[in-house]
Amino acid sequence: MRKDVRILLVGEPKVGKTSLIMSLVSEEFPDDVPLRAEEITIPADVTPERVPTHIVDYSEAEQSDEQLYQEISKANVICIVYSVNNKKSIEKVTSHWIPLINDRTDKDSRVPLILVGNKSDLVEHSSMETILPIMNQYSDIETCVECSAKNLKNISELFYYAQKAVLHPTGPLYCPEEKEMKPSCIKSLTRIFKVSDLDNDGILNDKELNFFQRTCFNMPLAPQALEDVKNVVRKNMTDGVEDNGLTLKGFLFLHTLFIQRGRHETTWTVLRRFGYDDDLELHQEYLFPLLKIPADCTTELNHNAYLFLQSVFDKHDKDRDCALSPEEVKDLFKVFPYMPWGPDVNNTVCTNDQGWITYQGYLSQWTLTTYLDVQRCLEYLGYLGYSIICEQESQAAAITVTRNKRIDLQKKQTQRSVFRCNILGARGSGKTSFLQAFLGRNLLKQRKIREDHKSFYSINTTYVYGQEKYLLLHEVMPDFDFLSEEDLACDVVCLVYDVNNPRSFEYCAKVYKQYFMDSKTPCTMIASKSDLHEARQHYSLTPLDFCRKNKLHPPQPWTCNTVDAPNKDLYTKLTTMAMYPHMAQADLKSSTFWLRASVGATVFAVLGFAMYRAILKQR
């Protein structure tokens, strides 16, 4: 909403423009009227909308045409004043003033006009019969007010309507010629309806209507008032109320009715509460609230954010199979201006046998977005109405900014839940397969993935000492000569080589010596395709000797050429290395260390699965 309003009064000489302004300010008709009143500023605390209002007079005798044009360009609303007892001044409204104003304003952002019939005390009849055809001809005209500066009739109302035309304009909402709401308004209100429809049944029940009412107007509706609203809809349309709840058609009808009855402020209050600006676009401040992220800190979703996202999943998982079908995904994102997830998402997170994103995969994708691009996550949460549904100041309340990694190293413990592992290796070494295996896909399933649907990321949960953590794998393109800061910034590094390719290990050795030998980032070698014959590597040291020399783990044998889902123990080890980078290599090599971590993971996974099944039964 605008922070101030500028009202310009124009019209023929002697119609009473200056008298109207002076009568408003002094609350009495002036004995001596100057040629032009000075600009008046009415403070916010004495205006109905609590917005400072500037009132500007125009005098043909004192101002040039150029000065008039400047004032027109600065005005937020223009009052064209005519005298009800002067036919010539009425004719000038259409023959001179409206064309002049239209010539001086942009066609796509016309200034609202108010027709003001002054000197109503001098006649017994109304001028409305003459004015109505003019109002029907020009859609820029918001309303017409007949008033009298002499006896103070409708003076306050005049300036209230002028202010209202700026703060609650009809133009973006309604087309008077078609007598219906504009498509952009319908689109905005449809999103608001879907966000407010908490159970996604296509109907706003009494509980949802009261939440909506309290959210927008800070007070619930009494039961009888709710029934009265629904009865108004019932009387005017057959499909506006179903199962004693308000349908989308009924919701849109009510707002059409508000606008037609001059209660634009009701619809604008709703639109602005849900983040819309005067052009019916979502505010940048709404979508991207301020969030400070210091260096070496990461971003994660907090507990309340996960609960909200769970509720969003539940309301769109219509068949209760704990996965989102393509139709259910499409329905979930109807409140977005675009589809945020492409086909690569299905190869970034866990899916079921039909290739549909599971509940765990859904939460994983949100976790990934939050970690990699928190601004995008804030935007997405804004479309879903997080701050409104969760009654928070903004989406920033959903984000936890982790502490600096150096503090984690000093304290030898971390509070983070998401860890990044960058996967490096020569072409064909098995990096992509390593990512897909983390999602439970063996080589046979991986071969069915389309090339243009592949992802350079995968994310899933692992369990370390009974704690659920997210491990994010990122495949780095094999460009040895240039690795960006993003390629190097991670919690643990995987160097993958193909045991069957004699030239594969050399790349890993060079990358390690160039970038990671003096780094504090833990590294491990992955001996990929271990089901194949192990060729002698064309390098001065064998992979095992290289690891011993550089105090690394021995190369970890790995393959995804299995009948069942590939083993996930290696991913648990990577998460553990990311969580405890300060621990000596000897401790990490210790078999009892890995046994404790793995047993903890197995026990927690079994318990977690049982709890998950229990939650599913409740849902």
Coordinates of C-alpha atoms in Angstrom, one line a residue:
M1 CA 0.0 0.0 0.0
R2 CA 1.2 3.5 -0.8
K3 CA 2.9 5.5 2.0
D4 CA 1.2 8.7 1.1
V5 CA -1.5 10.1 -1.2
R6 CA -1.3 13.2 -3.5
I7 CA -4.7 14.6 -4.5
L8 CA -4.9 17.3 -7.3
L9 CA -8.0 19.4 -7.8
V10 CA -8.6 20.8 -11.3
G11 CA -11.6 22.3 -13.1
E12 CA -12.9 25.5 -14.7
P13 CA -12.4 28.9 -12.9
K14 CA -15.0 29.8 -10.2
V15 CA -16.3 26.2 -9.7
G16 CA -15.0 26.2 -6.0
K17 CA -11.8 24.2 -6.0
T18 CA -10.1 26.4 -3.5
S19 CA -13.2 26.8 -1.3
L20 CA -13.4 23.0 -1.0
I21 CA -9.9 22.8 0.3
M22 CA -10.3 25.7 2.7
S23 CA -13.7 24.4 4.0
L24 CA -12.1 21.0 4.7
V25 CA -9.2 22.5 6.7
S26 CA -11.0 25.2 8.6
E27 CA -14.4 23.4 8.8
E28 CA -16.1 26.6 7.8
F29 CA -16.8 28.4 4.5
P30 CA -14.1 31.1 4.0
D31 CA -15.2 34.8 3.6
D32 CA -12.2 35.6 1.4
V33 CA -11.1 33.0 -1.1
P34 CA -7.6 33.4 -2.6
L35 CA -7.0 32.6 -6.3
R36 CA -5.2 29.4 -5.2
A37 CA -4.7 27.5 -1.9
E38 CA -1.3 26.5 -0.8
E39 CA -0.5 22.8 -0.8
I40 CA -2.1 21.2 2.3
T41 CA -0.7 18.1 4.1
I42 CA -3.0 16.2 6.3
P43 CA -1.1 14.0 8.9
A44 CA -1.6 10.3 8.9
D45 CA -3.2 10.1 12.4
V46 CA -6.3 12.2 11.3
T47 CA -7.0 10.3 8.0
P48 CA -9.2 7.2 7.9
E49 CA -6.6 5.1 6.3
R50 CA -3.7 6.3 8.4
V51 CA -1.7 7.6 5.4
P52 CA -0.4 11.2 5.0
T53 CA -2.4 13.1 2.4
H54 CA -1.3 16.0 0.3
I55 CA -4.0 18.2 -1.3
V56 CA -2.9 20.4 -4.3
D57 CA -5.0 23.2 -5.8
Y58 CA -4.7 24.4 -9.4
S59 CA -5.4 27.9 -10.6
E60 CA -5.4 28.9 -14.3
A61 CA -4.8 32.5 -13.3
E62 CA -1.6 31.7 -11.3
Q63 CA -0.1 28.7 -13.0
S64 CA 1.2 27.9 -16.4
D65 CA 0.2 24.9 -18.5
E66 CA 3.6 23.4 -17.9
Q67 CA 3.1 23.7 -14.1
L68 CA -0.3 22.0 -14.5
Y69 CA 1.3 19.1 -16.5
Q70 CA 3.9 18.6 -13.8
E71 CA 1.2 18.4 -11.1
I72 CA -0.8 15.9 -13.2
S73 CA 2.3 13.7 -13.5
K74 CA 2.9 13.8 -9.7
A75 CA -0.8 13.2 -8.7
N76 CA -2.0 9.9 -7.4
V77 CA -5.7 10.9 -7.9
I78 CA -7.3 13.8 -9.7
C79 CA -10.6 15.5 -8.7
I80 CA -12.3 17.2 -11.6
V81 CA -14.5 19.8 -10.0
Y82 CA -17.5 21.2 -11.8
S83 CA -20.4 23.4 -10.6
V84 CA -23.8 21.6 -10.6
N85 CA -25.5 24.9 -11.6
N86 CA -23.1 25.5 -14.6
K87 CA -23.7 23.3 -17.6
K88 CA -20.5 24.6 -19.3
S89 CA -18.3 23.4 -16.5
I90 CA -19.9 19.9 -16.8
E91 CA -19.3 19.9 -20.5
K92 CA -15.7 20.8 -20.0
V93 CA -15.2 17.6 -18.0
T94 CA -15.3 15.5 -21.2
S95 CA -14.3 18.1 -23.8
H96 CA -11.2 19.4 -22.0
W97 CA -10.2 17.9 -18.7
I98 CA -10.4 14.1 -19.2
P99 CA -8.6 14.3 -22.6
L100 CA -5.9 16.6 -21.2
I101 CA -5.3 14.2 -18.2
N102 CA -5.2 11.1 -20.4
D103 CA -2.7 12.8 -22.8
R104 CA -0.4 13.5 -19.8
T105 CA -0.5 10.1 -18.2
D106 CA 0.7 6.7 -19.2
K107 CA -2.0 4.5 -20.8
D108 CA -1.1 1.4 -18.8
S109 CA -1.1 3.3 -15.4
R110 CA -3.9 5.8 -15.6
V111 CA -4.6 8.0 -12.6
P112 CA -8.0 7.4 -11.0
L113 CA -10.4 10.3 -11.4
I114 CA -13.1 11.6 -9.1
L115 CA -15.9 13.8 -10.4
V116 CA -16.8 16.5 -7.9
G117 CA -20.1 18.4 -8.3
N118 CA -19.7 21.5 -6.1
K119 CA -22.3 24.1 -5.1
S120 CA -25.1 21.6 -4.5
D121 CA -26.6 24.2 -2.1
L122 CA -27.6 26.4 -5.1
V123 CA -29.9 23.8 -6.8
E124 CA -32.7 21.5 -5.8
H125 CA -32.0 18.9 -8.4
S126 CA -29.0 16.4 -8.8
S127 CA -26.5 16.5 -11.6
M128 CA -26.2 12.7 -11.5
E129 CA -28.5 12.1 -14.5
T130 CA -26.0 14.0 -16.6
I131 CA -22.9 12.5 -15.0
L132 CA -23.8 8.8 -15.1
P133 CA -23.3 8.5 -18.9
I134 CA -19.9 10.1 -18.5
M135 CA -19.0 7.6 -15.7
N136 CA -20.1 4.7 -17.9
Q137 CA -18.0 6.1 -20.8
Y138 CA -14.7 6.5 -18.9
S139 CA -13.5 3.6 -16.8
D140 CA -10.9 5.8 -15.1
I141 CA -13.6 7.5 -13.2
E142 CA -13.9 5.9 -9.7
T143 CA -17.0 7.8 -8.5
C144 CA -18.8 11.1 -8.4
V145 CA -19.5 13.1 -5.3
E146 CA -21.9 16.0 -5.1
C147 CA -21.0 18.5 -2.3
S148 CA -21.2 22.0 -1.1
A149 CA -18.2 24.0 0.2
K150 CA -20.6 26.6 1.6
N151 CA -22.6 24.3 4.0
L152 CA -19.8 21.7 4.3
K153 CA -21.9 18.9 2.8
N154 CA -19.9 15.8 1.8
I155 CA -16.5 17.6 2.0
S156 CA -14.9 15.0 4.2
E157 CA -16.5 12.2 2.1
L158 CA -15.0 13.8 -1.1
F159 CA -11.4 13.5 0.2
Y160 CA -12.0 10.1 1.7
Y161 CA -13.2 8.8 -1.6
A162 CA -10.2 10.4 -3.3
Q163 CA -7.8 8.7 -0.8
K164 CA -9.6 5.4 -1.2
A165 CA -9.3 5.6 -5.0
V166 CA -5.5 5.5 -4.5
L167 CA -5.2 3.1 -1.6
H168 CA -7.9 0.7 -2.8
P169 CA -8.1 1.2 -6.6
T170 CA -10.8 -0.5 -8.7
G171 CA -8.7 -0.7 -11.8
P172 CA -6.5 -3.7 -11.0
L173 CA -9.5 -5.6 -9.6
Y174 CA -12.5 -5.1 -11.8
C175 CA -13.7 -4.4 -15.3
P176 CA -16.8 -2.2 -15.2
E177 CA -17.6 -2.8 -18.9
E178 CA -17.7 -6.6 -18.4
K179 CA -19.0 -6.3 -14.9
E180 CA -16.6 -8.9 -13.6
M181 CA -13.2 -9.2 -11.9
K182 CA -10.1 -9.0 -14.0
P183 CA -8.1 -12.3 -14.7
S184 CA -5.1 -11.1 -12.5
C185 CA -7.5 -10.6 -9.6
I186 CA -9.1 -13.9 -10.1
K187 CA -5.7 -15.6 -10.2
S188 CA -4.6 -13.9 -7.0
L189 CA -7.8 -14.8 -5.1
T190 CA -7.6 -18.4 -6.4
R191 CA -4.2 -18.8 -4.8
I192 CA -5.4 -17.3 -1.6
F193 CA -8.4 -19.7 -1.6
K194 CA -6.0 -22.7 -2.2
V195 CA -3.6 -21.6 0.6
S196 CA -6.6 -21.2 3.0
D197 CA -8.1 -24.5 2.0
L198 CA -6.0 -26.4 4.7
D199 CA -7.4 -29.9 3.9
N200 CA -7.4 -29.3 0.1
D201 CA -11.0 -30.5 -0.4
G202 CA -12.0 -27.6 -2.6
I203 CA -14.2 -26.1 0.2
L204 CA -13.6 -23.6 3.0
N205 CA -15.3 -25.0 6.0
D206 CA -16.3 -23.0 9.1
K207 CA -12.9 -23.6 10.7
E208 CA -11.0 -22.5 7.6
L209 CA -13.2 -19.5 7.1
N210 CA -12.7 -18.4 10.6
F211 CA -8.9 -18.8 10.3
F212 CA -9.0 -16.8 7.1
Q213 CA -11.2 -14.1 8.7
R214 CA -8.9 -13.9 11.8
T215 CA -5.8 -13.8 9.5
C216 CA -7.1 -10.9 7.4
F217 CA -9.2 -8.9 9.8
N218 CA -7.9 -9.9 13.2
M219 CA -11.3 -11.2 14.4
P220 CA -13.4 -14.4 13.8
L221 CA -16.9 -14.4 12.5
A222 CA -19.8 -15.3 14.8
P223 CA -21.6 -18.6 13.8
Q224 CA -24.7 -16.6 12.6
A225 CA -22.5 -14.2 10.6
L226 CA -20.9 -17.2 8.9
E227 CA -24.3 -18.5 8.0
D228 CA -25.4 -15.1 6.7
V229 CA -22.4 -15.0 4.4
K230 CA -23.2 -18.4 3.0
N231 CA -26.9 -17.6 2.6
V232 CA -26.0 -14.6 0.5
V233 CA -24.0 -16.9 -1.8
R234 CA -26.7 -19.5 -1.9
K235 CA -29.3 -17.0 -3.0
N236 CA -27.1 -15.8 -5.9
M237 CA -25.6 -19.1 -7.2
T238 CA -26.2 -22.8 -7.1
D239 CA -22.6 -24.1 -6.7
G240 CA -21.2 -21.4 -4.4
V241 CA -21.8 -23.5 -1.2
E242 CA -21.2 -27.3 -0.9
D243 CA -21.4 -29.4 2.2
N244 CA -22.0 -26.2 4.1
G245 CA -18.6 -24.8 3.0
L246 CA -17.7 -22.1 0.6
T247 CA -16.4 -23.2 -2.9
L248 CA -13.9 -21.3 -5.0
K249 CA -16.8 -19.9 -7.1
G250 CA -18.6 -18.7 -4.0
F251 CA -15.4 -17.1 -2.7
L252 CA -14.9 -15.2 -5.9
F253 CA -18.5 -14.2 -6.0
L254 CA -18.3 -12.6 -2.6
H255 CA -15.3 -10.5 -3.6
T256 CA -17.1 -9.5 -6.8
L257 CA -20.0 -8.4 -4.6
F258 CA -17.7 -6.4 -2.3
I259 CA -16.2 -4.5 -5.3
Q260 CA -19.6 -3.9 -6.9
R261 CA -20.9 -2.4 -3.7
G262 CA -17.9 -0.1 -3.3
R263 CA -16.1 -2.1 -0.6
H264 CA -12.8 -2.5 -2.5
E265 CA -11.0 -2.1 0.8
T266 CA -12.2 -5.6 1.9
T267 CA -10.7 -7.3 -1.1
W268 CA -7.5 -5.2 -0.9
T269 CA -7.1 -6.1 2.8
V270 CA -7.2 -9.8 1.9
L271 CA -4.8 -9.3 -1.1
R272 CA -2.3 -7.3 0.9
R273 CA -2.4 -9.7 3.8
F274 CA -1.4 -12.5 1.4
G275 CA 1.6 -10.5 0.0
Y276 CA 0.2 -8.7 -3.0
D277 CA 1.1 -5.2 -4.2
D278 CA -1.0 -2.7 -6.1
D279 CA -0.2 -4.4 -9.4
L280 CA -1.4 -7.8 -7.9
E281 CA 2.2 -9.1 -7.9
L282 CA 3.7 -10.6 -4.8
H283 CA 5.9 -8.1 -3.0
Q284 CA 9.6 -8.7 -3.2
E285 CA 9.7 -8.0 0.5
Y286 CA 7.1 -10.7 1.0
L287 CA 8.9 -13.3 -1.1
F288 CA 12.5 -12.5 0.0
P289 CA 12.5 -11.4 3.6
L290 CA 15.8 -10.2 5.0
L291 CA 18.0 -13.1 6.2
K292 CA 21.6 -12.6 7.2
I293 CA 24.0 -15.5 6.6
P294 CA 27.5 -15.0 7.9
A295 CA 30.5 -16.6 6.1
D296 CA 31.1 -20.3 6.7
C297 CA 27.5 -20.8 7.8
T298 CA 24.9 -23.0 6.2
T299 CA 21.1 -22.8 6.1
E300 CA 18.6 -25.5 7.2
L301 CA 14.9 -25.9 7.8
N302 CA 13.9 -25.9 11.4
H303 CA 11.4 -28.2 13.1
N304 CA 8.4 -26.0 12.5
A305 CA 9.2 -25.7 8.8
Y306 CA 9.3 -29.5 8.5
L307 CA 5.9 -29.7 10.3
F308 CA 4.5 -27.2 7.8
L309 CA 5.9 -29.0 4.8
Q310 CA 4.5 -32.2 6.2
S311 CA 1.1 -30.7 6.3
V312 CA 1.4 -29.5 2.7
F313 CA 2.4 -33.0 1.7
D314 CA -0.5 -34.5 3.6
K315 CA -3.1 -32.3 2.0
H316 CA -2.0 -33.1 -1.5
D317 CA -1.3 -36.9 -1.0
K318 CA -4.9 -37.7 -1.9
D319 CA -4.5 -41.5 -2.2
R320 CA -2.5 -41.7 1.1
D321 CA 0.3 -43.8 -0.6
C322 CA 3.0 -41.6 1.0
A323 CA 4.2 -40.5 -2.5
L324 CA 3.2 -37.7 -4.8
S325 CA 2.0 -38.7 -8.2
P326 CA 2.6 -36.2 -11.2
E327 CA -1.0 -35.0 -10.8
E328 CA -0.5 -34.4 -7.1
V329 CA 2.7 -32.6 -7.6
K330 CA 1.0 -30.4 -10.2
D331 CA -1.8 -29.7 -7.8
L332 CA 0.6 -28.8 -5.0
F333 CA 2.4 -26.2 -7.1
K334 CA -0.8 -24.5 -8.5
V335 CA -0.2 -21.7 -6.0
F336 CA 3.2 -21.0 -7.8
P337 CA 3.5 -18.8 -10.9
Y338 CA 5.6 -21.6 -12.5
M339 CA 6.5 -25.2 -11.9
P340 CA 9.6 -25.2 -9.6
W341 CA 10.5 -28.9 -9.9
G342 CA 11.7 -30.4 -13.2
P343 CA 12.1 -34.1 -14.1
D344 CA 15.7 -34.0 -12.6
V345 CA 14.2 -33.9 -9.1
N346 CA 13.0 -37.5 -9.5
N347 CA 16.6 -38.4 -9.9
T348 CA 17.8 -36.3 -7.0
V349 CA 15.7 -37.8 -4.2
C350 CA 14.0 -41.1 -3.3
T351 CA 11.1 -42.3 -5.4
N352 CA 8.8 -45.3 -5.2
D353 CA 8.6 -48.1 -7.8
Q354 CA 6.5 -45.9 -10.0
G355 CA 9.1 -43.2 -10.0
W356 CA 6.9 -40.9 -7.8
I357 CA 8.5 -38.7 -5.1
T358 CA 8.1 -40.3 -1.7
Y359 CA 7.5 -38.4 1.5
Q360 CA 11.2 -38.8 2.5
G361 CA 12.2 -37.6 -1.0
Y362 CA 9.9 -34.6 -0.8
L363 CA 11.4 -33.4 2.5
S364 CA 14.9 -34.1 1.1
Q365 CA 14.3 -31.9 -1.9
W366 CA 13.2 -29.0 0.4
T367 CA 16.3 -29.6 2.5
L368 CA 18.5 -29.5 -0.7
T369 CA 16.9 -26.2 -1.8
T370 CA 17.3 -24.6 1.6
Y371 CA 21.0 -25.6 1.7
L372 CA 21.9 -24.6 -1.9
D373 CA 19.7 -21.6 -2.5
V374 CA 18.0 -20.3 0.7
Q375 CA 16.5 -17.3 -1.2
R376 CA 14.7 -19.7 -3.6
C377 CA 13.4 -21.6 -0.5
L378 CA 12.1 -18.4 1.0
E379 CA 10.3 -17.7 -2.3
Y380 CA 8.7 -21.1 -2.4
L381 CA 7.6 -20.9 1.2
G382 CA 6.1 -17.5 0.4
Y383 CA 4.0 -19.0 -2.4
L384 CA 2.8 -21.7 -0.1
G385 CA 1.8 -19.1 2.5
Y386 CA 4.1 -20.3 5.3
S387 CA 4.1 -17.0 7.3
I388 CA 0.3 -16.8 7.1
I389 CA -0.5 -20.4 8.0
C390 CA 2.1 -20.6 10.7
E391 CA 1.4 -17.1 11.9
Q392 CA 5.0 -15.9 11.6
E393 CA 6.4 -12.5 10.6
S394 CA 8.0 -14.0 7.5
Q395 CA 9.4 -17.1 5.9
A396 CA 12.7 -16.3 7.6
A397 CA 11.3 -17.9 10.7
A398 CA 11.5 -21.3 9.0
I399 CA 15.3 -21.1 8.5
T400 CA 18.1 -22.0 10.9
V401 CA 21.4 -20.4 10.2
T402 CA 24.1 -22.8 11.5
R403 CA 27.1 -21.6 13.4
N404 CA 30.5 -21.1 11.8
K405 CA 32.2 -24.3 10.8
R406 CA 35.4 -23.2 12.6
I407 CA 33.5 -23.1 15.9
D408 CA 32.3 -26.7 15.2
L409 CA 35.9 -27.8 14.8
Q410 CA 37.0 -26.0 17.9
K411 CA 34.2 -27.5 20.0
K412 CA 34.6 -30.9 18.3
Q413 CA 30.9 -31.2 17.8
T414 CA 28.3 -29.9 15.4
Q415 CA 24.7 -28.8 15.6
R416 CA 24.2 -29.2 11.8
S417 CA 21.9 -31.7 10.2
V418 CA 22.9 -31.4 6.6
F419 CA 26.3 -32.3 5.3
R420 CA 27.7 -31.8 1.8
C421 CA 29.9 -34.4 0.0
N422 CA 31.5 -33.4 -3.3
I423 CA 32.2 -36.3 -5.7
L424 CA 35.2 -35.9 -8.0
G425 CA 36.7 -38.3 -10.5
A426 CA 37.6 -38.7 -14.2
R427 CA 34.9 -39.2 -16.8
G428 CA 33.3 -42.7 -16.7
S429 CA 34.6 -43.4 -13.2
G430 CA 31.2 -44.0 -11.7
K431 CA 30.3 -40.7 -10.1
T432 CA 26.7 -40.5 -11.4
S433 CA 26.1 -44.2 -10.4
F434 CA 27.5 -43.4 -6.9
L435 CA 24.8 -40.6 -6.6
Q436 CA 22.0 -42.8 -7.8
A437 CA 23.0 -45.7 -5.6
F438 CA 22.5 -43.5 -2.6
L439 CA 18.8 -43.4 -3.6
G440 CA 18.6 -47.2 -3.6
R441 CA 19.0 -47.7 -7.4
N442 CA 21.2 -50.5 -8.7
L443 CA 22.8 -50.4 -12.2
L444 CA 19.8 -52.0 -13.9
K445 CA 17.5 -49.2 -12.6
Q446 CA 20.0 -46.5 -13.4
R447 CA 20.1 -47.5 -17.1
K448 CA 16.5 -46.5 -17.4
I449 CA 17.2 -42.8 -16.5
R450 CA 17.0 -40.5 -19.5
E451 CA 20.2 -38.5 -20.2
D452 CA 18.3 -35.1 -20.1
H453 CA 16.7 -36.1 -16.7
K454 CA 20.0 -36.7 -14.9
S455 CA 20.9 -34.7 -11.8
F456 CA 24.3 -33.6 -10.5
Y457 CA 22.9 -33.9 -6.9
S458 CA 21.4 -36.5 -4.7
I459 CA 20.2 -36.2 -1.2
N460 CA 19.0 -38.8 1.4
T461 CA 19.0 -39.4 5.1
T462 CA 21.7 -41.5 6.9
Y463 CA 21.9 -42.4 10.6
V464 CA 25.0 -41.8 12.7
Y465 CA 24.9 -42.9 16.4
G466 CA 21.1 -42.9 16.1
Q467 CA 20.9 -39.4 14.8
E468 CA 19.2 -38.8 11.5
K469 CA 21.3 -36.6 9.2
Y470 CA 21.0 -35.5 5.6
L471 CA 23.9 -36.2 3.3
L472 CA 24.0 -34.2 0.1
L473 CA 26.1 -35.6 -2.7
H474 CA 27.3 -33.3 -5.5
E475 CA 28.9 -34.5 -8.7
V476 CA 31.7 -32.1 -9.7
M477 CA 32.5 -31.9 -13.4
P478 CA 36.0 -33.3 -14.1
D479 CA 37.9 -30.1 -15.0
F480 CA 41.2 -30.4 -13.3
D481 CA 42.6 -27.1 -14.4
F482 CA 39.7 -25.1 -12.8
L483 CA 37.8 -26.1 -9.7
S484 CA 35.6 -23.3 -8.3
E485 CA 35.2 -22.4 -4.7
E486 CA 31.8 -24.2 -4.8
D487 CA 33.6 -27.3 -6.1
L488 CA 35.9 -27.2 -3.1
A489 CA 33.5 -26.0 -0.4
C490 CA 32.1 -29.1 1.3
D491 CA 32.3 -31.2 4.5
V492 CA 33.8 -34.3 3.0
V493 CA 35.3 -35.2 -0.4
C494 CA 34.9 -38.4 -2.4
L495 CA 37.6 -39.2 -5.0
V496 CA 36.2 -41.9 -7.3
Y497 CA 38.2 -44.0 -9.7
D498 CA 37.3 -46.9 -11.9
V499 CA 39.3 -50.1 -10.8
N500 CA 38.9 -51.5 -14.4
N501 CA 40.4 -48.4 -16.1
P502 CA 44.2 -48.1 -15.7
R503 CA 44.1 -44.3 -16.3
S504 CA 41.3 -43.5 -13.9
F505 CA 43.2 -43.1 -10.6
E506 CA 45.7 -40.6 -11.9
Y507 CA 43.0 -37.9 -11.9
C508 CA 42.1 -38.5 -8.3
A509 CA 45.8 -38.4 -7.2
K510 CA 46.4 -35.1 -9.0
V511 CA 43.2 -33.5 -7.7
Y512 CA 44.1 -34.5 -4.1
K513 CA 47.6 -33.2 -4.3
Q514 CA 46.6 -29.9 -5.9
Y515 CA 43.5 -29.1 -3.8
F516 CA 43.1 -31.2 -0.7
M517 CA 46.5 -32.3 0.6
D518 CA 46.8 -29.3 2.9
S519 CA 43.0 -29.0 3.4
K520 CA 41.2 -29.8 6.7
T521 CA 38.4 -31.3 4.6
P522 CA 38.3 -35.1 5.2
C523 CA 38.8 -37.1 2.0
T524 CA 38.3 -40.7 1.0
M525 CA 39.0 -42.8 -2.1
I526 CA 36.3 -44.9 -3.7
A527 CA 37.4 -47.9 -5.7
S528 CA 34.4 -47.9 -8.1
K529 CA 33.1 -50.9 -10.1
S530 CA 34.7 -53.3 -7.7
D531 CA 32.8 -56.2 -9.3
L532 CA 35.1 -55.9 -12.3
H533 CA 38.7 -57.0 -12.8
E534 CA 41.1 -54.6 -11.0
A535 CA 43.6 -53.2 -13.6
R536 CA 47.0 -51.9 -12.6
Q537 CA 46.8 -48.1 -12.4
H538 CA 49.2 -46.1 -14.6
Y539 CA 50.5 -44.1 -11.7
S540 CA 53.8 -44.1 -9.7
L541 CA 52.0 -45.5 -6.6
T542 CA 49.2 -48.0 -6.2
P543 CA 46.0 -46.5 -4.9
L544 CA 46.6 -48.3 -1.5
D545 CA 50.2 -47.0 -1.2
F546 CA 49.0 -43.5 -2.2
C547 CA 46.4 -43.6 0.6
R548 CA 48.9 -44.9 3.1
K549 CA 51.5 -42.2 2.2
N550 CA 48.9 -39.4 2.6
K551 CA 47.3 -40.9 5.7
L552 CA 44.0 -41.6 4.0
H553 CA 41.6 -44.5 4.4
P554 CA 42.4 -47.4 2.2
P555 CA 40.4 -47.2 -1.0
Q556 CA 36.8 -48.2 -0.3
P557 CA 35.5 -50.9 -2.8
W558 CA 32.1 -50.1 -4.2
T559 CA 29.7 -51.3 -6.9
C560 CA 26.1 -50.8 -7.8
N561 CA 26.0 -53.8 -10.1
T562 CA 23.8 -55.7 -7.6
V563 CA 20.5 -57.5 -7.6
D564 CA 19.1 -55.6 -4.7
A565 CA 19.6 -52.0 -3.7
P566 CA 23.3 -51.1 -3.2
N567 CA 24.7 -51.2 0.3
K568 CA 24.6 -47.8 2.1
D569 CA 27.3 -48.4 4.7
L570 CA 29.7 -46.3 2.7
Y571 CA 27.3 -43.3 2.9
T572 CA 27.1 -43.6 6.6
K573 CA 30.9 -43.5 6.8
L574 CA 30.9 -40.3 4.7
T575 CA 28.4 -38.7 7.0
T576 CA 30.4 -39.7 10.0
M577 CA 33.6 -38.2 8.5
A578 CA 31.6 -34.9 7.8
M579 CA 30.3 -34.8 11.3
Y580 CA 33.7 -35.5 13.0
P581 CA 36.4 -33.9 10.7
H582 CA 38.5 -33.2 13.8
M583 CA 39.1 -36.9 14.6
A584 CA 42.4 -38.4 13.9
Q585 CA 42.7 -40.8 10.9
A586 CA 43.6 -43.6 13.3
D587 CA 40.2 -43.2 15.0
L588 CA 38.4 -43.1 11.7
K589 CA 40.2 -46.2 10.5
S590 CA 39.3 -48.1 13.7
S591 CA 36.9 -50.9 13.1
T592 CA 35.2 -50.4 16.4
F593 CA 34.5 -46.7 15.5
W594 CA 32.7 -47.8 12.3
L595 CA 31.0 -50.6 14.0
R596 CA 29.5 -48.3 16.6
A597 CA 28.3 -45.8 13.9
S598 CA 26.9 -48.6 11.7
V599 CA 25.1 -50.4 14.5
G600 CA 23.6 -47.1 15.7
A601 CA 22.5 -46.4 12.1
T602 CA 20.9 -49.8 11.8
V603 CA 19.0 -49.7 15.1
F604 CA 17.8 -46.2 14.5
A605 CA 16.7 -47.0 10.9
V606 CA 14.6 -49.9 12.2
L607 CA 13.1 -47.8 14.9
G608 CA 12.6 -44.9 12.5
F609 CA 10.8 -47.2 10.0
A610 CA 8.5 -48.5 12.7
M611 CA 7.7 -44.9 13.8
Y612 CA 7.2 -43.9 10.2
R613 CA 4.7 -46.7 9.6
A614 CA 2.9 -45.6 12.8
I615 CA 2.7 -42.0 11.5
L616 CA 1.3 -43.3 8.2
K617 CA -1.4 -45.2 9.9
Q618 CA -2.4 -42.1 11.8
R619 CA -2.5 -40.1 8.6

